[in-house]
mmCIF file of C-alpha atoms in Angstrom:
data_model
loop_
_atom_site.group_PDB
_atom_site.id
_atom_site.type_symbol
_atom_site.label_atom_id
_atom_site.label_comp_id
_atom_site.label_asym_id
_atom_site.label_seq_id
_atom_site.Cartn_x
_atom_site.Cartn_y
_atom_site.Cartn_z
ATOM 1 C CA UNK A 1 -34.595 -11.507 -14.267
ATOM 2 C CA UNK A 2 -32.177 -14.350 -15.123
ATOM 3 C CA UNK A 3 -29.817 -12.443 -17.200
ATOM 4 C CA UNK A 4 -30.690 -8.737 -18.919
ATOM 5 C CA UNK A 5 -29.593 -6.924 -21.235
ATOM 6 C CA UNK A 6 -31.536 -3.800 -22.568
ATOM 7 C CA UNK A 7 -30.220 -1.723 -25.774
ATOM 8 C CA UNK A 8 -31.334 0.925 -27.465
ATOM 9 C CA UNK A 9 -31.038 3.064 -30.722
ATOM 10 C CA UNK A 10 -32.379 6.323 -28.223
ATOM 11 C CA UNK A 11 -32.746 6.307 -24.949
ATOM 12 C CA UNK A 12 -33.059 3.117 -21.751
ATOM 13 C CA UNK A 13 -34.846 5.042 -19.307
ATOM 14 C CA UNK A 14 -35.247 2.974 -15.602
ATOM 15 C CA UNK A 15 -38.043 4.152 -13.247
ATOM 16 C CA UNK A 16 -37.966 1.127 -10.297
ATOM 17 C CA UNK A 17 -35.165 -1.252 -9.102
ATOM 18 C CA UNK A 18 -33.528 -4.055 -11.415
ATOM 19 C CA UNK A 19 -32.295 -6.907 -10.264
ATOM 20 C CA UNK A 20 -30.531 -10.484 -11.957
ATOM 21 C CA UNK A 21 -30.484 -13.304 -9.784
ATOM 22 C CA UNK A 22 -28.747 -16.240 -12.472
ATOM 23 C CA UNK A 23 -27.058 -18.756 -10.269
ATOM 24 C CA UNK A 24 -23.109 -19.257 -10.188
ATOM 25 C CA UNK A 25 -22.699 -15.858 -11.504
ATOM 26 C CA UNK A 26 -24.103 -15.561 -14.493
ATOM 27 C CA UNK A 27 -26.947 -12.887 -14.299
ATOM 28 C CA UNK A 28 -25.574 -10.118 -16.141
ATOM 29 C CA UNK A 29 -26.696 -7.127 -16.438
ATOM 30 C CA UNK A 30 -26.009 -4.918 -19.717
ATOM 31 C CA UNK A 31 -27.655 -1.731 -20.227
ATOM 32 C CA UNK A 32 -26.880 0.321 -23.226
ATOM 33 C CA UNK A 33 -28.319 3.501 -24.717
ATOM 34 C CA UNK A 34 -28.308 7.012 -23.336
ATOM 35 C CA UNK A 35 -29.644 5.631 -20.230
ATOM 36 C CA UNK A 36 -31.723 7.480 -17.625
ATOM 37 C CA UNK A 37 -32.745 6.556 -13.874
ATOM 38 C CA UNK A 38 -35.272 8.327 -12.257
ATOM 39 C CA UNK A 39 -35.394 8.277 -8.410
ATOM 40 C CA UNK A 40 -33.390 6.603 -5.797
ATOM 41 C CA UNK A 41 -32.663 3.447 -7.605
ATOM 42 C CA UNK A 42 -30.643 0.404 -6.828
ATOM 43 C CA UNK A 43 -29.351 -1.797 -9.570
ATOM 44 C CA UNK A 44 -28.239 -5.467 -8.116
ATOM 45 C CA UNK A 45 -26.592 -7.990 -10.675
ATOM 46 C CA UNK A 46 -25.610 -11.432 -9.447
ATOM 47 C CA UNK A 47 -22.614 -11.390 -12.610
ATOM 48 C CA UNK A 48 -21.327 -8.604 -14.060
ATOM 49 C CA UNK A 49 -23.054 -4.776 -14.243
ATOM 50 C CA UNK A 50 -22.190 -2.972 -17.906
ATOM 51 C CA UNK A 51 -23.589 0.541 -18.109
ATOM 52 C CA UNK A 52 -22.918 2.025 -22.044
ATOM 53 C CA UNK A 53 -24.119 5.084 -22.928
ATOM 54 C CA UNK A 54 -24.604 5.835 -26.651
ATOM 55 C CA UNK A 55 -25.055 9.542 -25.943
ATOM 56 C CA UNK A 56 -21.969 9.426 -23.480
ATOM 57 C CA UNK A 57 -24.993 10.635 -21.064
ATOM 58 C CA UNK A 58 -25.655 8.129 -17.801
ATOM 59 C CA UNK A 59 -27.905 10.584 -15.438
ATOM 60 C CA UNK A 60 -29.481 9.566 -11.836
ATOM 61 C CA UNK A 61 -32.306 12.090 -10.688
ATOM 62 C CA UNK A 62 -31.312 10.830 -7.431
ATOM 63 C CA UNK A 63 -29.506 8.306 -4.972
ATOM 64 C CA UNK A 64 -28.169 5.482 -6.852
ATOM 65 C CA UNK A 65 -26.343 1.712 -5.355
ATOM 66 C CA UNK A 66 -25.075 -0.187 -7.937
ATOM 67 C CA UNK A 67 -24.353 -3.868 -6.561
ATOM 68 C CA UNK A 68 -22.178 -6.349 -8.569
ATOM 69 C CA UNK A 69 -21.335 -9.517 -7.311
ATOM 70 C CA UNK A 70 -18.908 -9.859 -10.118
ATOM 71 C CA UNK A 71 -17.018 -7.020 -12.253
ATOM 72 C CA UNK A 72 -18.564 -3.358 -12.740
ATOM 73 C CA UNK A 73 -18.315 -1.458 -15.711
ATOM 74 C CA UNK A 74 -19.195 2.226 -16.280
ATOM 75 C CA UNK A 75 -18.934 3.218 -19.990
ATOM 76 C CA UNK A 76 -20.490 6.977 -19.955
ATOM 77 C CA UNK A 77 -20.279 9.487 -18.142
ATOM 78 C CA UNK A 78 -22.356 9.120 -14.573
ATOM 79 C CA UNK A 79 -24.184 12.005 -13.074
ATOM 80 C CA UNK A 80 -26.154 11.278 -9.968
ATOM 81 C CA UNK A 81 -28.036 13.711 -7.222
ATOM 82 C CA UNK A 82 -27.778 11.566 -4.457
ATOM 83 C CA UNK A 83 -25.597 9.217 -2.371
ATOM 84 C CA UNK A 84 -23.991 7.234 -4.453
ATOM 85 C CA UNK A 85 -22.907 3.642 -3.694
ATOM 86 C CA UNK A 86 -20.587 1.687 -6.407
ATOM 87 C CA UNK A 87 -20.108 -1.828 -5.632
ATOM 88 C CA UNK A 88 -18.334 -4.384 -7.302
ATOM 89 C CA UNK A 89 -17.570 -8.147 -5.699
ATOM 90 C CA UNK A 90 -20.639 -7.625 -3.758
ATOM 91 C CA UNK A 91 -20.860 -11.328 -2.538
ATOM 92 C CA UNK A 92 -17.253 -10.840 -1.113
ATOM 93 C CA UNK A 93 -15.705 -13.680 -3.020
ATOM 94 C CA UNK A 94 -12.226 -11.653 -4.142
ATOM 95 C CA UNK A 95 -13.895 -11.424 -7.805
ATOM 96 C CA UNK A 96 -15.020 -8.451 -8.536
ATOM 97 C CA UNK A 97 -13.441 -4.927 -9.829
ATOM 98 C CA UNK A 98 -14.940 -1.857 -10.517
ATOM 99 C CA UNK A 99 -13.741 -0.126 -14.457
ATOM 100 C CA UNK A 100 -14.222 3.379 -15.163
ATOM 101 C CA UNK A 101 -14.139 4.037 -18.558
ATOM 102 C CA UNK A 102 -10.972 6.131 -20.016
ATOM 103 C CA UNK A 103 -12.061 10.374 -20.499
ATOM 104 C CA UNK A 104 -15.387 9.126 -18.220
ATOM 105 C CA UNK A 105 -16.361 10.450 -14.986
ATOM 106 C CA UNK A 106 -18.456 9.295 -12.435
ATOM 107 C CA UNK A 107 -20.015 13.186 -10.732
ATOM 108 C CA UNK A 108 -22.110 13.165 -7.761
ATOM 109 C CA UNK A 109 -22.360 17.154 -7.595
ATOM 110 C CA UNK A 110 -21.674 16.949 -3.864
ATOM 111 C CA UNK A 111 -23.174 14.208 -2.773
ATOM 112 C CA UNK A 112 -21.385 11.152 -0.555
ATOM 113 C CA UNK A 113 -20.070 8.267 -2.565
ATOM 114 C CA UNK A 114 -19.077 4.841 -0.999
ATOM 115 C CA UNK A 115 -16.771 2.752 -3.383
ATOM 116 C CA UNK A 116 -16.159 -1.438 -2.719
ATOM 117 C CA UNK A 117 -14.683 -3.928 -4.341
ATOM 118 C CA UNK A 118 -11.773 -6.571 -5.008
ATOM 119 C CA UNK A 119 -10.209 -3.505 -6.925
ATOM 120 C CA UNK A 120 -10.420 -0.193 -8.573
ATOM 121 C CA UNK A 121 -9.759 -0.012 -12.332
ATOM 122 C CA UNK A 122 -10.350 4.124 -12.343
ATOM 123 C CA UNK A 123 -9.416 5.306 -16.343
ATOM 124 C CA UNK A 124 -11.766 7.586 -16.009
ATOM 125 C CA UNK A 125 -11.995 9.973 -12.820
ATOM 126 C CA UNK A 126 -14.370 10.389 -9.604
ATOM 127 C CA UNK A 127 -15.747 14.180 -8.504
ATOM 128 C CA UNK A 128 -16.844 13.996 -5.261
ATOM 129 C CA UNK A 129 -17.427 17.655 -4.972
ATOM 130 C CA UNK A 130 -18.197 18.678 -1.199
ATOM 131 C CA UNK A 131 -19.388 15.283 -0.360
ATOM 132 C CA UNK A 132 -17.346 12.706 1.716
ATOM 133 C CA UNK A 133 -15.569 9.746 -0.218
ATOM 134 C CA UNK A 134 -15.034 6.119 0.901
ATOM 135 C CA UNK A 135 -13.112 3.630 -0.639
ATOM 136 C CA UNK A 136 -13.401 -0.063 0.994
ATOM 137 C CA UNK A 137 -11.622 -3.096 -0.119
ATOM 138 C CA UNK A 138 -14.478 -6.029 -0.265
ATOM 139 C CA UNK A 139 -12.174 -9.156 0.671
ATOM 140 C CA UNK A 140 -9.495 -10.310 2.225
ATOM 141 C CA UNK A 141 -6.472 -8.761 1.387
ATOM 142 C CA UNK A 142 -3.949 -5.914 1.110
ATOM 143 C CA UNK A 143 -4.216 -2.173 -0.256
ATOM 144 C CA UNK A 144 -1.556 0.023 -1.882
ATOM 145 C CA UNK A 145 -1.864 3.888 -2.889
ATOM 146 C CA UNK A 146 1.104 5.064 -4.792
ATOM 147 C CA UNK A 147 3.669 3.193 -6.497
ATOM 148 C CA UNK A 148 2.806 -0.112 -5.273
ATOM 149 C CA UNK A 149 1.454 -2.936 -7.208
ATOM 150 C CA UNK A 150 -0.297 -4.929 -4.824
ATOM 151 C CA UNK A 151 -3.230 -5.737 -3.759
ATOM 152 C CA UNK A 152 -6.093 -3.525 -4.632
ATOM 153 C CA UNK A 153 -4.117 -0.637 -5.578
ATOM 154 C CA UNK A 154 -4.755 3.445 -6.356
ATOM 155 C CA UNK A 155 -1.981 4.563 -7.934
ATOM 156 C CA UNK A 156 -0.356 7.920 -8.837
ATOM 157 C CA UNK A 157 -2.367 8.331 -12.056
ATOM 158 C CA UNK A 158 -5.647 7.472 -10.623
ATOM 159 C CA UNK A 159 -5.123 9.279 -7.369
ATOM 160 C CA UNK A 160 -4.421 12.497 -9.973
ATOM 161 C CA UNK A 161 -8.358 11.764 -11.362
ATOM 162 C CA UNK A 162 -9.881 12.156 -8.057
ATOM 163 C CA UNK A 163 -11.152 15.237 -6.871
ATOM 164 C CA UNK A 164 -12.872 15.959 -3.118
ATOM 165 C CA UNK A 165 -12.770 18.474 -0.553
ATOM 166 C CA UNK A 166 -14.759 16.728 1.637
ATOM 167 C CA UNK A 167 -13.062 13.647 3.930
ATOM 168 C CA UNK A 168 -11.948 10.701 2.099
ATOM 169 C CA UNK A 169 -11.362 7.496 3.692
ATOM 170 C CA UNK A 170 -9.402 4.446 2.524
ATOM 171 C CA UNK A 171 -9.440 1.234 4.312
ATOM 172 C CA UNK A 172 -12.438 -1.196 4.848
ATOM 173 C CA UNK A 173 -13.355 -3.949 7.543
ATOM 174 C CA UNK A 174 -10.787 -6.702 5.409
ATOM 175 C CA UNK A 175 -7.304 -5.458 7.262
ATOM 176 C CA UNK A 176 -4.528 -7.468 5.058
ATOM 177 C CA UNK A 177 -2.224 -4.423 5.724
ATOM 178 C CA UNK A 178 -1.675 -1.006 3.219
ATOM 179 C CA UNK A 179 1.407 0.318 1.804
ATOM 180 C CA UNK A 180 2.416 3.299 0.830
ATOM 181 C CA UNK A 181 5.189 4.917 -1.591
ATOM 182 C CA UNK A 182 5.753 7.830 -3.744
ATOM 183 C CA UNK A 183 2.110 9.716 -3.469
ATOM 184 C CA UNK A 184 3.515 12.856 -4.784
ATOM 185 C CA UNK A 185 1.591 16.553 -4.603
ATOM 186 C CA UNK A 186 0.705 16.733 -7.914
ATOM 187 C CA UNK A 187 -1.477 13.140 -7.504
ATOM 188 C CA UNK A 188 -2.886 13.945 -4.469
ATOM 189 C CA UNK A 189 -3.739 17.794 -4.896
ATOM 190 C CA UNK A 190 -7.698 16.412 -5.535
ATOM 191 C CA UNK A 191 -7.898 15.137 -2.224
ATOM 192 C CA UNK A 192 -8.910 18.214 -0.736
ATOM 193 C CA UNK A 193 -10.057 17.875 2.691
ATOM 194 C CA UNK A 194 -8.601 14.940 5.373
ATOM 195 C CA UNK A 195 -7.689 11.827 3.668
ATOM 196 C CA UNK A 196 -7.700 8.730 6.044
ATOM 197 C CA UNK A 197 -6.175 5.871 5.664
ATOM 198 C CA UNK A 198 -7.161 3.045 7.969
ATOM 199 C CA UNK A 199 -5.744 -0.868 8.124
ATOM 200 C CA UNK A 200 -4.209 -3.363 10.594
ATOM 201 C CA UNK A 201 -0.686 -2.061 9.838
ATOM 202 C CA UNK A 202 0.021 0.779 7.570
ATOM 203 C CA UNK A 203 3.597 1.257 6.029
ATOM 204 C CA UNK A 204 4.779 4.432 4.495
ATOM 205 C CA UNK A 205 8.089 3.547 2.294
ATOM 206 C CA UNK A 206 10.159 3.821 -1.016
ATOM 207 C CA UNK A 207 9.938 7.351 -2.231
ATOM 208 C CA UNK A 208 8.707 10.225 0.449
ATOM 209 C CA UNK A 209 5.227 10.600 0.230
ATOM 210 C CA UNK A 210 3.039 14.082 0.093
ATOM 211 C CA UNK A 211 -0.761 14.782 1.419
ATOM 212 C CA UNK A 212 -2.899 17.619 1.787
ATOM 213 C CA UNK A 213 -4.060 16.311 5.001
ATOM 214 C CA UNK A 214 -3.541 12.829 6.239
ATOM 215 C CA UNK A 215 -4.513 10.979 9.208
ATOM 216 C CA UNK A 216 -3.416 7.245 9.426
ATOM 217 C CA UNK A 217 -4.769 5.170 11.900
ATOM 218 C CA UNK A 218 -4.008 1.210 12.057
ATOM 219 C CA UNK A 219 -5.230 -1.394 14.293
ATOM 220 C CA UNK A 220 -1.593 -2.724 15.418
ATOM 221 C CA UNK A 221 1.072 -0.707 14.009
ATOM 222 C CA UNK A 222 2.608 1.668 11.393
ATOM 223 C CA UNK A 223 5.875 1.553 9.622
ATOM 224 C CA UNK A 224 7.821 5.222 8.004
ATOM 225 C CA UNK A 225 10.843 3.818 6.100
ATOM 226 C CA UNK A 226 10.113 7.588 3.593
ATOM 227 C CA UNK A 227 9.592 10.767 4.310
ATOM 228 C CA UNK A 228 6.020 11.786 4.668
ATOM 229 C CA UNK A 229 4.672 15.569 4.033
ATOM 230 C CA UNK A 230 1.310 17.447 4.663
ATOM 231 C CA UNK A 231 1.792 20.597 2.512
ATOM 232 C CA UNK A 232 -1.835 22.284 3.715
ATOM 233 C CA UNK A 233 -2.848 20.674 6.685
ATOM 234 C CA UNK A 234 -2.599 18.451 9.750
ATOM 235 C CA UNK A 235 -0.675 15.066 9.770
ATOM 236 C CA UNK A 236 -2.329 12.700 12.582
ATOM 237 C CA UNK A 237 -0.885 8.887 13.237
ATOM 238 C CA UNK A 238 -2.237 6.475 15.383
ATOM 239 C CA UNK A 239 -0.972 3.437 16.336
ATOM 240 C CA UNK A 240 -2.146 0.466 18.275
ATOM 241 C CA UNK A 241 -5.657 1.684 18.273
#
């Protein structure tokens, strides 16, 4: 299509792949009822994605990729049973940011999920399970976890709303440098298993800083103006890689 958008009183069930192609950004995609997708299903919207749920209810049967070249919004709770890819800013442009609803959750029950874009808007919260998380910045440009306001940022309240025991890593291919400052235990308790945070230069300052487990590896060099703890397990920095 153009440009969709599907609503319904009941239910918006989705048995093969969508896909808007509008030029300049304007395909949108809205889909709005309690909204079903059966199989491994990729959704791919040249503008903006909207997923409302009526019913609160947004289930996947299986894998799910949802591709945005602009802004992605998830309204309802998601439950998928499958790897799980959310993309927003999919063309790479720097416009394009990824909204969890507030009180929603995005669930893979255990399966990997892969999160892109110009920037996480996370209201809601992510449950990773035993799977392995990756967050990726899609452009050019810094990232900040903590108490920094810069760039695409996680901070303390989002980091709180994020729960994963298996490895989580944070970087992405776009190296504008990531900073780091007052991750405290209570926001990072979710993190479970090794988090890794990986960029050109990485620089840990402000207020101390405390991980699970945290390995740090940047491409030139890294920077500890704070004090940085790992209250369960190893603490691994690296350099000049």
């Amino acid at each position: 299509f153009n440009k969709l958008s599907a609503i319904a009183d009941d239910t918006v069930q989705v048995f093969v792949d969508l896909t808007t192609d509008g030029a300049s950004n304007t395909g949108d995609m809205t889909l709005d009822g309690i909204l079903t997708l059966d199989g491994a299903r990729t959704l791919s919207s040249s503008g903006d994605m909207t997923l409302n749920s009526s019913g609160d209810s947004i289930t996947a049967t299986s894998s799910l990729t949802l591709d945005s070249d602009k802004d992605l919004n998830i309204n309802g709770d998601l439950t998928t049973a499958g790897t799980t890819v959310l993309s927003a800013d999919d063309d790479g442009n720097g416009s394009g940011i990824i909204s969890i609803a507030t009180g929603k959750i995005v669930d893979t029950d255990d399966f990997n999920l892969t999160v892109q874009a110009n920037d996480l808007d996370l209201n809601g919260s992510l449950d990773v399970g035993a799977g392995d998380l990756d967050i990726f910045r899609s452009s050019a440009g810094g990232m900040a976890l903590g108490d920094v306001a810069t760039g695409f940022q996680i901070d303390t309240d989002e980091l709180s709303r994020i729960t994963v025991s298996g490895d989580t890593q944070v970087g992405g291919a776009f190296l504008g440098g990531m900073n780091v400052q007052n991750v405290t235990e209570t926001s990072s308790n979710g993190i479970t298993g090794t988090l890794t945070l990986e960029d050109s230069i990485i620089k840990f300052w402000g207020q101390p800083s405390t991980f699970n487990s945290l390995t740090a590896i940047a491409d030139d060099y890294i920077q500890i103006y704070s004090d940085l703890t790992t209250d369960v397990g190893d603490l691994t920095l690296e350099g000049d890689r």
